[in-house]
XYZ file of C-alpha atoms in Angstrom:
305
model
C 100.549 -11.321 -16.056
C 100.880 -7.745 -14.937
C 99.800 -5.555 -12.009
C 99.610 -1.920 -13.123
C 100.654 0.482 -10.325
C 101.643 -2.335 -7.793
C 105.197 -2.021 -6.444
C 106.823 -5.019 -4.772
C 109.878 -4.918 -2.489
C 111.950 -8.049 -1.650
C 114.138 -8.004 1.458
C 116.648 -10.844 1.178
C 117.930 -11.694 -2.273
C 119.298 -15.123 -1.445
C 118.322 -18.163 -3.653
C 114.554 -17.933 -2.868
C 114.355 -14.083 -2.698
C 116.296 -13.517 -5.830
C 113.938 -16.003 -7.705
C 110.883 -14.328 -6.367
C 112.050 -10.787 -7.270
C 113.117 -11.790 -10.794
C 109.925 -13.725 -11.438
C 107.826 -10.743 -10.314
C 109.783 -8.461 -12.634
C 109.223 -10.979 -15.551
C 105.495 -10.916 -14.833
C 105.244 -7.201 -15.088
C 105.413 -6.121 -11.445
C 107.634 -3.239 -10.570
C 110.155 -4.683 -8.094
C 112.733 -3.406 -5.767
C 115.324 -5.479 -3.946
C 117.359 -5.084 -0.731
C 120.160 -7.252 0.645
C 123.105 -6.818 2.877
C 125.635 -8.689 0.810
C 127.325 -7.170 -2.212
C 127.230 -10.501 -4.251
C 123.390 -10.621 -3.958
C 123.022 -7.072 -4.959
C 125.272 -7.411 -7.909
C 123.500 -10.521 -9.104
C 120.073 -8.836 -8.858
C 121.225 -5.677 -10.654
C 122.730 -7.826 -13.389
C 119.282 -9.340 -13.950
C 117.824 -5.835 -14.376
C 116.602 -5.428 -10.839
C 116.242 -2.123 -9.100
C 118.152 -1.875 -5.790
C 116.938 0.137 -2.810
C 119.605 2.030 -0.806
C 118.134 1.117 2.558
C 114.993 -0.304 4.171
C 113.555 3.197 4.355
C 114.157 3.775 0.666
C 112.469 0.415 -0.146
C 109.482 1.075 2.168
C 108.891 4.489 0.535
C 108.457 2.981 -2.808
C 106.457 -0.227 -2.155
C 102.882 -1.344 -1.600
C 103.871 -4.915 -0.670
C 107.178 -6.091 0.890
C 108.160 -9.722 0.964
C 110.627 -10.481 3.720
C 112.670 -13.611 2.712
C 115.415 -13.685 5.191
C 116.892 -16.683 7.149
C 115.009 -16.905 10.449
C 112.609 -15.316 12.898
C 115.252 -13.046 14.477
C 116.183 -11.492 11.090
C 112.420 -11.159 10.173
C 111.687 -9.305 13.442
C 114.655 -6.986 12.857
C 113.162 -6.082 9.402
C 109.670 -5.722 10.754
C 110.224 -3.820 13.898
C 113.812 -2.503 13.701
C 117.028 -3.247 15.495
C 120.152 -1.470 16.758
C 118.495 1.857 16.603
C 117.236 1.409 13.006
C 113.573 1.700 12.126
C 111.563 -1.271 10.852
C 108.818 -1.721 8.339
C 106.152 -1.057 11.022
C 107.110 2.684 11.067
C 108.454 3.075 7.523
C 105.603 1.611 5.391
C 102.480 3.703 4.625
C 99.189 2.598 6.189
C 97.432 -0.073 4.168
C 100.632 -1.596 2.942
C 101.213 -5.391 3.238
C 104.184 -7.411 4.477
C 104.559 -10.987 3.378
C 106.686 -12.845 5.993
C 108.171 -15.822 4.154
C 110.895 -17.306 6.473
C 110.275 -20.582 8.214
C 109.452 -19.702 11.752
C 107.570 -20.947 14.862
C 103.904 -20.842 14.020
C 103.306 -18.916 17.297
C 105.140 -15.810 16.032
C 103.241 -14.607 12.964
C 99.989 -13.851 15.051
C 102.108 -11.656 17.291
C 103.667 -9.834 14.268
C 100.265 -9.432 12.675
C 98.885 -7.768 15.878
C 101.868 -5.394 16.183
C 101.814 -4.373 12.560
C 98.085 -3.806 12.723
C 98.697 -1.074 15.294
C 100.345 0.861 12.482
C 97.710 0.119 9.866
C 99.875 -2.422 8.122
C 98.661 -5.903 7.114
C 100.646 -9.133 7.439
C 100.450 -12.228 5.211
C 102.092 -15.238 6.976
C 103.457 -16.651 3.703
C 106.342 -19.159 3.925
C 107.546 -20.635 0.626
C 108.654 -23.934 -0.660
C 110.154 -25.380 -3.900
C 113.855 -24.559 -3.809
C 115.970 -22.240 -5.787
C 115.020 -23.591 -9.239
C 111.284 -23.350 -8.782
C 111.725 -19.807 -7.205
C 113.736 -18.696 -10.309
C 111.053 -20.180 -12.572
C 108.229 -18.402 -10.739
C 106.910 -21.862 -9.735
C 107.466 -22.008 -5.961
C 104.574 -22.628 -3.562
C 103.368 -20.073 -1.121
C 101.504 -21.281 2.032
C 99.662 -18.132 2.909
C 97.271 -16.948 5.612
C 96.078 -13.528 6.529
C 93.176 -11.173 6.497
C 91.117 -10.722 3.306
C 92.197 -7.017 3.171
C 95.774 -8.078 2.891
C 95.132 -10.504 -0.006
C 93.139 -7.768 -1.768
C 96.311 -5.634 -1.879
C 98.974 -8.308 -2.262
C 97.197 -11.002 -4.336
C 98.707 -9.878 -7.581
C 102.239 -9.873 -6.056
C 101.772 -13.374 -4.679
C 100.601 -14.643 -7.996
C 103.679 -13.001 -9.702
C 106.253 -14.806 -7.420
C 104.650 -18.264 -7.279
C 103.208 -21.087 -9.229
C 100.714 -21.974 -6.482
C 99.385 -19.725 -3.729
C 97.376 -21.559 -1.080
C 95.022 -19.312 0.996
C 94.884 -21.267 4.205
C 92.945 -19.015 6.542
C 92.140 -15.490 7.597
C 94.685 -14.970 10.295
C 98.470 -15.315 10.534
C 99.917 -18.599 11.888
C 98.192 -21.106 9.640
C 100.684 -20.663 6.822
C 103.567 -21.295 9.164
C 101.822 -24.291 10.627
C 101.499 -25.879 7.155
C 105.130 -24.954 6.291
C 106.281 -26.624 9.619
C 104.584 -29.852 8.628
C 106.249 -29.615 5.104
C 109.683 -29.199 6.712
C 109.063 -32.172 8.953
C 108.498 -34.277 5.900
C 111.264 -32.772 3.840
C 113.813 -33.177 6.683
C 112.940 -36.776 7.286
C 112.829 -37.649 3.651
C 116.282 -36.123 2.916
C 117.800 -37.945 5.851
C 116.214 -41.199 4.848
C 117.387 -40.805 1.187
C 120.951 -40.287 2.430
C 120.712 -43.322 4.768
C 119.292 -45.400 2.016
C 121.954 -44.486 -0.553
C 124.706 -45.154 2.062
C 123.224 -48.583 2.754
C 123.091 -49.420 -0.936
C 126.703 -48.314 -1.450
C 127.862 -50.234 1.688
C 126.106 -53.430 0.221
C 127.824 -53.014 -3.063
C 125.068 -51.582 -5.269
C 126.133 -49.184 -8.078
C 124.826 -45.815 -6.834
C 123.682 -44.587 -10.308
C 121.783 -47.771 -10.941
C 120.346 -47.648 -7.488
C 119.122 -44.156 -8.082
C 117.460 -44.932 -11.358
C 115.710 -48.022 -9.979
C 114.424 -46.311 -6.885
C 113.131 -43.337 -9.006
C 110.966 -45.787 -10.784
C 109.832 -47.762 -7.805
C 107.613 -47.387 -4.783
C 110.418 -46.171 -2.535
C 110.896 -42.970 -4.466
C 110.187 -39.518 -2.880
C 110.570 -36.091 -4.385
C 113.488 -35.378 -2.029
C 115.193 -38.644 -3.125
C 114.750 -37.722 -6.728
C 116.010 -34.187 -6.183
C 118.831 -34.587 -3.701
C 120.534 -37.897 -4.639
C 121.937 -36.451 -7.845
C 124.039 -34.144 -5.608
C 125.562 -37.241 -4.085
C 126.097 -38.878 -7.465
C 127.794 -35.740 -8.716
C 129.892 -35.398 -5.543
C 128.678 -31.759 -5.462
C 127.605 -30.368 -2.119
C 127.270 -26.696 -3.179
C 124.449 -25.605 -0.796
C 121.145 -25.087 -2.440
C 119.624 -25.737 0.994
C 122.215 -26.385 3.773
C 122.469 -28.916 6.506
C 122.183 -26.016 8.966
C 118.834 -25.006 7.541
C 117.411 -28.351 8.691
C 119.117 -28.065 12.016
C 117.012 -24.987 12.399
C 113.782 -26.073 10.726
C 113.509 -29.446 12.405
C 114.334 -27.599 15.717
C 111.237 -25.518 15.093
C 109.182 -28.593 14.419
C 110.335 -30.299 17.540
C 109.894 -27.121 19.674
C 106.270 -26.805 18.382
C 105.531 -30.418 19.005
C 106.916 -30.141 22.542
C 104.520 -27.351 23.364
C 101.669 -29.551 22.029
C 103.019 -32.611 24.107
C 103.126 -34.430 20.747
C 105.759 -37.110 20.118
C 107.808 -36.897 16.929
C 110.312 -39.778 17.091
C 111.160 -39.736 13.313
C 111.770 -36.004 13.301
C 113.912 -36.244 16.433
C 116.045 -38.944 14.859
C 116.499 -36.928 11.611
C 117.354 -33.774 13.568
C 120.177 -35.722 15.300
C 121.559 -36.771 11.884
C 121.695 -33.124 10.773
C 123.284 -32.077 14.082
C 125.865 -34.888 13.744
C 126.584 -33.924 10.114
C 127.015 -30.248 11.108
C 129.278 -31.313 14.076
C 131.423 -33.158 11.628
C 132.086 -29.821 9.757
C 129.487 -30.122 6.936
C 126.841 -27.665 8.332
C 127.258 -25.121 5.492
C 127.186 -27.860 2.726
C 124.098 -28.968 0.831
C 121.675 -30.979 3.005
C 122.506 -34.103 0.991
C 125.842 -34.065 2.928
C 124.101 -36.074 5.602
C 125.288 -39.063 3.435
C 128.831 -37.969 4.489
C 128.006 -38.794 8.083
C 127.202 -42.319 7.147
C 130.264 -42.523 4.779
C 132.625 -41.419 7.546
C 130.897 -43.786 10.002
C 131.265 -46.861 7.714
C 134.350 -45.984 5.680
C 132.388 -45.616 2.412
C 133.749 -44.149 -0.743
C 131.297 -41.694 -2.178
C 131.249 -40.489 -5.858
C 133.791 -37.898 -6.439
C 132.988 -34.476 -7.855
C 132.860 -34.629 -11.592
C-alpha cells in the first residue's frame, strides 16, 4: 500500500501513536512524528521515523495529522493552542485533515469540528482500539466519523495505520460514541477477568490451568485471554494502565448521566479501578485490579518470572 504525495503527521508517539506512525511508514506513507518525551522521540527515530522540531514544523509538512494524546485537554491544546502557543487550527493549511484519536466525551468532537471548519480544516473523529501490539502491526481498529471531504483526503492515511477503518457517519461524535461503548465493555471485562481469577485462586484452582480451561470455554472474553497472562507472568508493566480506565469509565458514566441512563456494571467496575489506583497501582497495567482482590483476601499471586 502506498499513498504518493500524502504526508502524515502523528502527534503523540506513545504505544498507539508509535505503532500508527511506524505502520504508516511501512505502508509507504511519508510520516513525521512529534512527542514531548525524549524516550519516545528516540524510539521513533531508531525505527527510521522523521521527527518534527515543533507543532508548527509538523503542520507545515503534513496534509493529515493524527492526534493520539492521552485525553481531551491535551487534544484541545494541540488543536487550538495553549500557553501562548498556536494550535493546528492556525498552523495547518486549508483543506488539511486532523484525526482526533484520544478517547473523549462524544459531545466534544462536534465542537472541535465546527471550530476547525472556521479555518478550512476538516476533522475526523477517529478513536482507536486494539492495543500496542495491533497498533505496531498496523492492525488496530479506527472508529471514524466525519465529512466525506475529510475521508477523501485522509482515507489513505487511515488505511495505512489500521487493519479496520469503520466509517460510522458524516459528522464528528459518532466515532467517539462507538469508542465509549467499546470502553464500557473493555473496562467491565477486564475487571471481571481479575475478579474471576482472584476467586479461582482463593478457591484453590491452579491459575494456569484455570486460564487454559476458561480460554476454551463459554466464559472466555478477548480481555480475559489478553490480560490474564499478565497476572500469570506477574508482570504489570503498563500496556494500558489502571488510570486509563479510571478516565475512560469516567467518560462513560458522565455521558450516561447526561442521558439519564443507568450503568450499574460500569459504575461497579469504575469503583474497582479507583480502589486499585488508591492502593498505589494506578500506573500499573490494568490487570493490576487483581491486586485489589489479592490484598483484600490475602491471596498470593504468581510472582514475576
